């Protein structure tokens, strides 16, 4: 159960994150287009859903915080607050806080909401609407409103009432007279209703929902609903009034003077099937089930058409089952069926009025029967028929106008328990009020009045249950209030709150750490109170600790936290499981492919058998082998493509995040920046995408913070005031290229040079293009002052190591005054690639097919000397030509040695695509294309740039995978 | 005997939570992803109660109520709305369509159980 809850909770985290991401995006869009009501609705709904779900998962803090955000968004949606940048700021920040809370919860730590932010939200709402803030935490009220007609009783209930009236139970109409005033004083109508409900056989509340105000006007101190209750009970009117604590709060009227209650004992009825063997049981069960289905059909037909034949059929079915059951000695079942038969007989003889009602009863009886049968079939001991039997009897009694049985009324729990629950419930509500209005005491008249009311309520309730500690404390704080002594008031209410918490909550860790002794001074309490928000329930246990104890406990807790972090992870590490959503259809496709794979595998079994038994020299089975191999390779291809496709996500997801980053920076630094994205749809492995996110954030921040200048500077430099940031993604070969381009002031060569020199790095000259790559050195930031966004010189270092860990590379180009371009080159995905197999000097190599333009044969005489190397005309352009062996064995790789061409009339050329244009590579032999699994080069060899990986062939040979870019 | 409850909610986590809560109280639970799915799943079986969200793709909660009430096999099945929606008009609409109770999210699992118990025992 707990495990399940955890599972769904994790699912919720995932959903919440998606919703927040969407809300973030929508907020930014809404800021651009404030008139889009649908967008505002959508944002509101998202947060609304989070609030709703979080409450369900007992993430009350999340729910409470989402509630505030929701109020703000609600006001925006309703137009009471304009969506100005400030509001968007707050909302975005709140989304972040929510995200942080959700992440924290997922990692097992709890993070409180941002109280300052809540205050800002509240201030906004109350400023804008001049209304009071919405009521306390959303969990304080969970309106469960029974929907019902206010003018007349709903039909099923009226029917039930009739039933119990014939059974001799008294029926009351209770009109509640609770008012706002009584409500404030601690007389809780809801508790009264709950108690009545528990004490009565039938309970129905009729409320006028029109009285319910909108969410924003909810107020815990007001009573919105004044329900009328209809109950059936054998309590006396006076006993009902007693529930209300004060008799004048309710008006109790008996609807019928009842005869003496029918006190028939409820007969226990159960059935068991010992001693019946399976075959016989089945012979009974199967026709019985079929019969019941037929019965259902016939019943509905009868209701619809009223035809006599259907009725007869029903009668036959029940009769047959009854007969069979009797044969098996299932006597209780027989009795049940007998009653059902009587009911149907009544229908047959037209003694039962209202066929609709009877249909309902019979349908229910059929359901019950089905259930009983299936339980009997499980042979888990006796099956109780009591409930369905008596339900049926009751209906039978009511329908045929006879006296039936009635439901036994549970004796209600002892008053002490009830009182306690009521009291604790009341206290919980007052606690909310006190925390909000009295801590610290807000000087305005409204809050003050509210606090006083709450205190009075506590006083009353405490007197009622006889808790003198509370009455004394309340008196103290009231006195302090009249004497305008905020210090003692704060202390007294603090103690009240602590006391209530002790009543309502479990002890928390910090509470356990505190030893409850010693007296406190006012200052200590102040301190404890100020700590209270963050540390939860310091005062739970006693509220009476010295500041030193508090400090020590806090220290201890901190130490424990640290200890927890330092402890090596053991067991399951839950938080590290990263999840990914996969389209269900894709999985289904896999299942199909897997089925085919199994068949293909089994075919091999068969083929091998054939090969073994085939007469010598007979190779006819070879063709079958080959065919099967084709099938197998098609399947594995499909599998591979499927898995790859599943892992690929568009970079759009990463890029979108930057809208937000950009907005934050532009607002903070008063810069105007436009973002342009290219190639959003480029897909990249999800893992790569996840890892890329952080380095890109660094780059974008750097570009905005260091690169793009403020509008004034830009104007002076003759540039448009609005800076431009371009994010570009593209696929080149098997690499993903991401460029972050800004049109800012560019990097300062001289400054980098000086700084690098100062750090003791060996640099030749500031004019060297390689100078820019120095910015990736740890600790090198050219920004004189560090801003809170970037400039500490850690970013670029992290960017490079991150990109390198992905097997990629990062390069910087910059032009002073014009801007900077950072290029990330990352392999799209490690895995399986198609490659061209070539041979050179007897060695086999693989060239990834993405790099191969085509393979051609060139006559030796068509090679021309170009400068120091060789080249040929190729499709209207000059193609440099090199020998693979010379390229790999050192030298400049140029095909300088004319002898190499001697005696060879024709050369095999692989035309490759490289970062510097096309290149023809001469190899000894071009082999076929193959699917190869590329493994990374061992770290010792990673400095060899001409090799991007190794692959192992089917015969165990190791083949080097060439990297054309690295060979130059 | 286990009573059958069908729950319709488009959020898988909510469905799981509600389902788990009700199963732990001995109810048999059938889950549906939206109104249409609920209607599909209802064909051929009878349930004792339906717990439905309001905002769902394909077929929303109100439409689901109407569809259920139009089916003679299910028209007596009580329906509880469990939704974040708390607008009076929406509730009225739900009431008129035939919803038995309206629980506003965030809900506490025991509140749901209380309401369900109250309706089908």
Short mmCIF file of C-alpha atoms in Angstrom, two decimals, chain A residues 442-653:
data_model
loop_
_atom_site.label_atom_id
_atom_site.label_comp_id
_atom_site.label_asym_id
_atom_site.label_seq_id
_atom_site.Cartn_x
_atom_site.Cartn_y
_atom_site.Cartn_z
CA UNK A 442 -0.97 42.41 12.81
CA UNK A 443 -1.98 45.80 14.14
CA UNK A 444 -4.91 46.39 11.80
CA UNK A 445 -8.37 46.22 13.30
CA UNK A 446 -9.62 43.35 11.19
CA UNK A 447 -6.85 40.93 12.07
CA UNK A 448 -7.12 41.91 15.64
CA UNK A 449 -10.80 41.23 15.73
CA UNK A 450 -10.29 37.89 14.06
CA UNK A 451 -7.63 36.91 16.55
CA UNK A 452 -9.84 37.90 19.46
CA UNK A 453 -12.70 35.87 18.07
CA UNK A 454 -10.47 32.86 17.70
CA UNK A 455 -9.25 33.25 21.26
CA UNK A 456 -12.80 33.50 22.52
CA UNK A 457 -13.69 30.40 20.60
CA UNK A 458 -10.80 28.52 22.12
CA UNK A 459 -11.81 29.74 25.53
CA UNK A 460 -15.36 28.45 25.14
CA UNK A 461 -14.34 25.12 23.77
CA UNK A 462 -11.63 24.65 26.35
CA UNK A 463 -14.09 25.36 29.12
CA UNK A 464 -16.46 22.85 27.64
CA UNK A 465 -13.95 20.03 27.69
CA UNK A 466 -12.28 21.28 30.82
CA UNK A 467 -8.74 22.00 29.65
CA UNK A 468 -7.70 24.64 32.15
CA UNK A 469 -4.22 25.16 30.68
CA UNK A 470 -5.81 26.62 27.60
CA UNK A 471 -8.32 28.78 29.39
CA UNK A 472 -5.51 30.23 31.50
CA UNK A 473 -3.35 30.87 28.47
CA UNK A 474 -6.17 32.46 26.55
CA UNK A 475 -6.93 34.70 29.50
CA UNK A 476 -3.28 35.72 29.63
CA UNK A 477 -3.14 36.60 25.98
CA UNK A 478 -6.46 38.47 26.08
CA UNK A 479 -5.23 40.47 29.04
CA UNK A 480 -2.00 41.23 27.24
CA UNK A 481 -4.01 42.42 24.28
CA UNK A 482 -6.13 44.81 26.30
CA UNK A 483 -3.00 46.10 28.00
CA UNK A 484 -1.34 46.57 24.60
CA UNK A 485 1.52 44.34 25.59
CA UNK A 486 2.64 42.67 22.36
CA UNK A 487 5.44 40.81 24.05
CA UNK A 488 3.36 38.82 26.48
CA UNK A 489 0.66 38.49 23.85
CA UNK A 490 3.15 36.92 21.49
CA UNK A 491 4.36 34.58 24.18
CA UNK A 492 0.89 33.52 25.27
CA UNK A 493 -0.42 32.91 21.77
CA UNK A 494 2.80 31.11 20.96
CA UNK A 495 2.12 28.78 23.81
CA UNK A 496 -1.46 28.30 22.74
CA UNK A 497 -0.37 27.43 19.26
CA UNK A 498 2.21 25.04 20.59
CA UNK A 499 -0.36 23.46 22.83
CA UNK A 500 -2.76 22.96 19.98
CA UNK A 501 -0.09 21.53 17.80
CA UNK A 502 0.68 19.09 20.53
CA UNK A 503 -2.94 18.05 20.44
CA UNK A 504 -3.23 17.75 16.73
CA UNK A 505 0.09 16.65 15.43
CA UNK A 506 2.60 13.96 15.93
CA UNK A 507 5.85 14.82 17.46
CA UNK A 508 8.50 15.88 15.03
CA UNK A 509 12.15 15.09 15.17
CA UNK A 510 13.29 18.45 16.42
CA UNK A 511 10.71 18.23 19.15
CA UNK A 512 12.24 15.01 20.29
CA UNK A 513 15.64 16.53 20.40
CA UNK A 514 14.54 19.16 22.82
CA UNK A 515 14.46 18.37 26.43
CA UNK A 516 11.39 19.87 27.86
CA UNK A 517 12.55 21.75 30.87
CA UNK A 518 13.63 25.19 31.94
CA UNK A 519 11.73 28.42 31.71
CA UNK A 520 11.98 30.91 28.93
CA UNK A 521 12.35 34.60 28.67
CA UNK A 522 10.40 36.65 26.20
CA UNK A 523 13.39 37.01 23.96
CA UNK A 524 13.86 33.28 23.82
CA UNK A 525 10.33 32.84 22.72
CA UNK A 526 10.80 35.48 20.10
CA UNK A 527 13.73 33.57 18.81
CA UNK A 528 11.97 30.26 18.95
CA UNK A 529 9.01 31.75 17.16
CA UNK A 530 11.11 33.22 14.44
CA UNK A 531 12.78 29.87 14.02
CA UNK A 532 9.50 28.11 14.15
CA UNK A 533 8.55 28.72 10.59
CA UNK A 534 11.58 27.01 9.24
CA UNK A 535 12.07 24.32 11.74
CA UNK A 536 8.59 23.13 12.20
CA UNK A 537 7.66 22.17 15.59
CA UNK A 538 10.29 23.25 18.01
CA UNK A 539 7.63 24.11 20.46
CA UNK A 540 5.55 21.01 19.95
CA UNK A 541 6.64 19.30 23.00
CA UNK A 542 6.63 22.07 25.50
CA UNK A 543 7.15 25.54 24.19
CA UNK A 544 9.36 25.96 27.20
CA UNK A 545 12.97 25.74 26.24
CA UNK A 546 15.86 28.07 26.58
CA UNK A 547 17.32 29.71 23.52
CA UNK A 548 20.49 27.75 24.06
CA UNK A 549 18.54 24.53 23.88
CA UNK A 550 16.83 25.69 20.75
CA UNK A 551 20.11 26.63 19.17
CA UNK A 552 21.63 23.35 20.17
CA UNK A 553 18.76 21.38 18.78
CA UNK A 554 18.99 23.29 15.57
CA UNK A 555 22.70 22.65 15.43
CA UNK A 556 22.13 19.02 16.08
CA UNK A 557 19.60 18.83 13.35
CA UNK A 558 21.95 20.51 10.94
CA UNK A 559 24.64 18.07 11.87
CA UNK A 560 22.28 15.21 11.32
CA UNK A 561 21.43 16.59 7.93
CA UNK A 562 25.05 16.82 7.01
CA UNK A 563 25.63 13.35 8.34
CA UNK A 564 22.88 12.07 6.15
CA UNK A 565 24.39 13.66 3.11
CA UNK A 566 27.83 12.27 3.86
CA UNK A 567 26.65 8.77 4.48
CA UNK A 568 27.32 6.61 1.46
CA UNK A 569 24.22 5.66 -0.39
CA UNK A 570 23.02 2.21 0.43
CA UNK A 571 20.12 0.17 -0.71
CA UNK A 572 17.86 1.50 -3.42
CA UNK A 573 18.54 5.03 -4.42
CA UNK A 574 15.05 6.08 -5.24
CA UNK A 575 15.65 9.62 -6.31
CA UNK A 576 18.05 8.69 -9.05
CA UNK A 577 15.58 6.77 -11.12
CA UNK A 578 15.01 9.00 -14.06
CA UNK A 579 11.87 8.38 -15.98
CA UNK A 580 10.87 8.90 -19.53
CA UNK A 581 7.53 8.78 -21.20
CA UNK A 582 7.11 6.41 -24.04
CA UNK A 583 4.24 6.21 -26.45
CA UNK A 584 2.25 3.09 -25.77
CA UNK A 585 2.04 2.29 -29.46
CA UNK A 586 5.78 2.07 -29.70
CA UNK A 587 5.82 -0.55 -26.98
CA UNK A 588 3.10 -2.45 -28.76
CA UNK A 589 5.13 -2.45 -31.94
CA UNK A 590 7.96 -3.96 -29.98
CA UNK A 591 5.77 -6.73 -28.75
CA UNK A 592 4.91 -7.58 -32.33
CA UNK A 593 8.55 -7.53 -33.40
CA UNK A 594 9.48 -9.70 -30.44
CA UNK A 595 6.90 -12.24 -31.49
CA UNK A 596 8.46 -12.41 -34.94
CA UNK A 597 11.92 -12.65 -33.45
CA UNK A 598 10.95 -15.69 -31.46
CA UNK A 599 9.64 -17.30 -34.62
CA UNK A 600 12.85 -16.51 -36.48
CA UNK A 601 14.89 -17.98 -33.66
CA UNK A 602 12.84 -21.15 -33.67
CA UNK A 603 13.31 -21.40 -37.41
CA UNK A 604 17.04 -21.72 -36.80
CA UNK A 605 16.44 -24.69 -34.57
CA UNK A 606 14.59 -26.31 -37.38
CA UNK A 607 17.18 -25.35 -40.00
CA UNK A 608 20.05 -26.69 -37.94
CA UNK A 609 18.19 -29.94 -37.63
CA UNK A 610 17.95 -29.99 -41.41
CA UNK A 611 21.61 -29.20 -41.84
CA UNK A 612 22.54 -32.04 -39.52
CA UNK A 613 20.43 -34.59 -41.30
CA UNK A 614 21.08 -33.36 -44.85
CA UNK A 615 23.05 -35.77 -47.01
CA UNK A 616 26.63 -34.78 -47.69
CA UNK A 617 26.89 -32.26 -50.46
CA UNK A 618 23.32 -31.11 -50.18
CA UNK A 619 23.33 -27.37 -49.60
CA UNK A 620 19.70 -26.66 -50.32
CA UNK A 621 19.11 -25.63 -46.71
CA UNK A 622 21.60 -22.81 -47.12
CA UNK A 623 19.06 -20.71 -48.95
CA UNK A 624 16.62 -21.14 -46.11
CA UNK A 625 19.39 -20.06 -43.74
CA UNK A 626 20.00 -16.99 -45.78
CA UNK A 627 16.32 -16.11 -45.95
CA UNK A 628 16.02 -16.43 -42.25
CA UNK A 629 19.04 -14.27 -41.75
CA UNK A 630 17.38 -11.59 -43.83
CA UNK A 631 14.27 -11.82 -41.73
CA UNK A 632 16.32 -11.63 -38.58
CA UNK A 633 18.26 -8.63 -39.74
CA UNK A 634 15.09 -6.84 -40.74
CA UNK A 635 13.71 -7.46 -37.27
CA UNK A 636 16.83 -6.37 -35.45
CA UNK A 637 16.91 -3.28 -37.63
CA UNK A 638 13.37 -2.46 -36.69
CA UNK A 639 14.13 -3.03 -33.04
CA UNK A 640 17.17 -0.84 -33.22
CA UNK A 641 15.39 1.97 -35.01
CA UNK A 642 12.58 1.71 -32.52
CA UNK A 643 14.82 1.94 -29.50
CA UNK A 644 16.72 4.82 -31.01
CA UNK A 645 13.57 6.67 -31.96
CA UNK A 646 12.27 6.16 -28.48
CA UNK A 647 15.32 7.77 -26.99
CA UNK A 648 15.26 10.78 -29.27
CA UNK A 649 13.71 14.05 -28.19
CA UNK A 650 13.63 17.33 -30.07
CA UNK A 651 16.00 20.02 -28.80
CA UNK A 652 12.98 22.29 -28.70
CA UNK A 653 12.49 21.20 -25.12
#
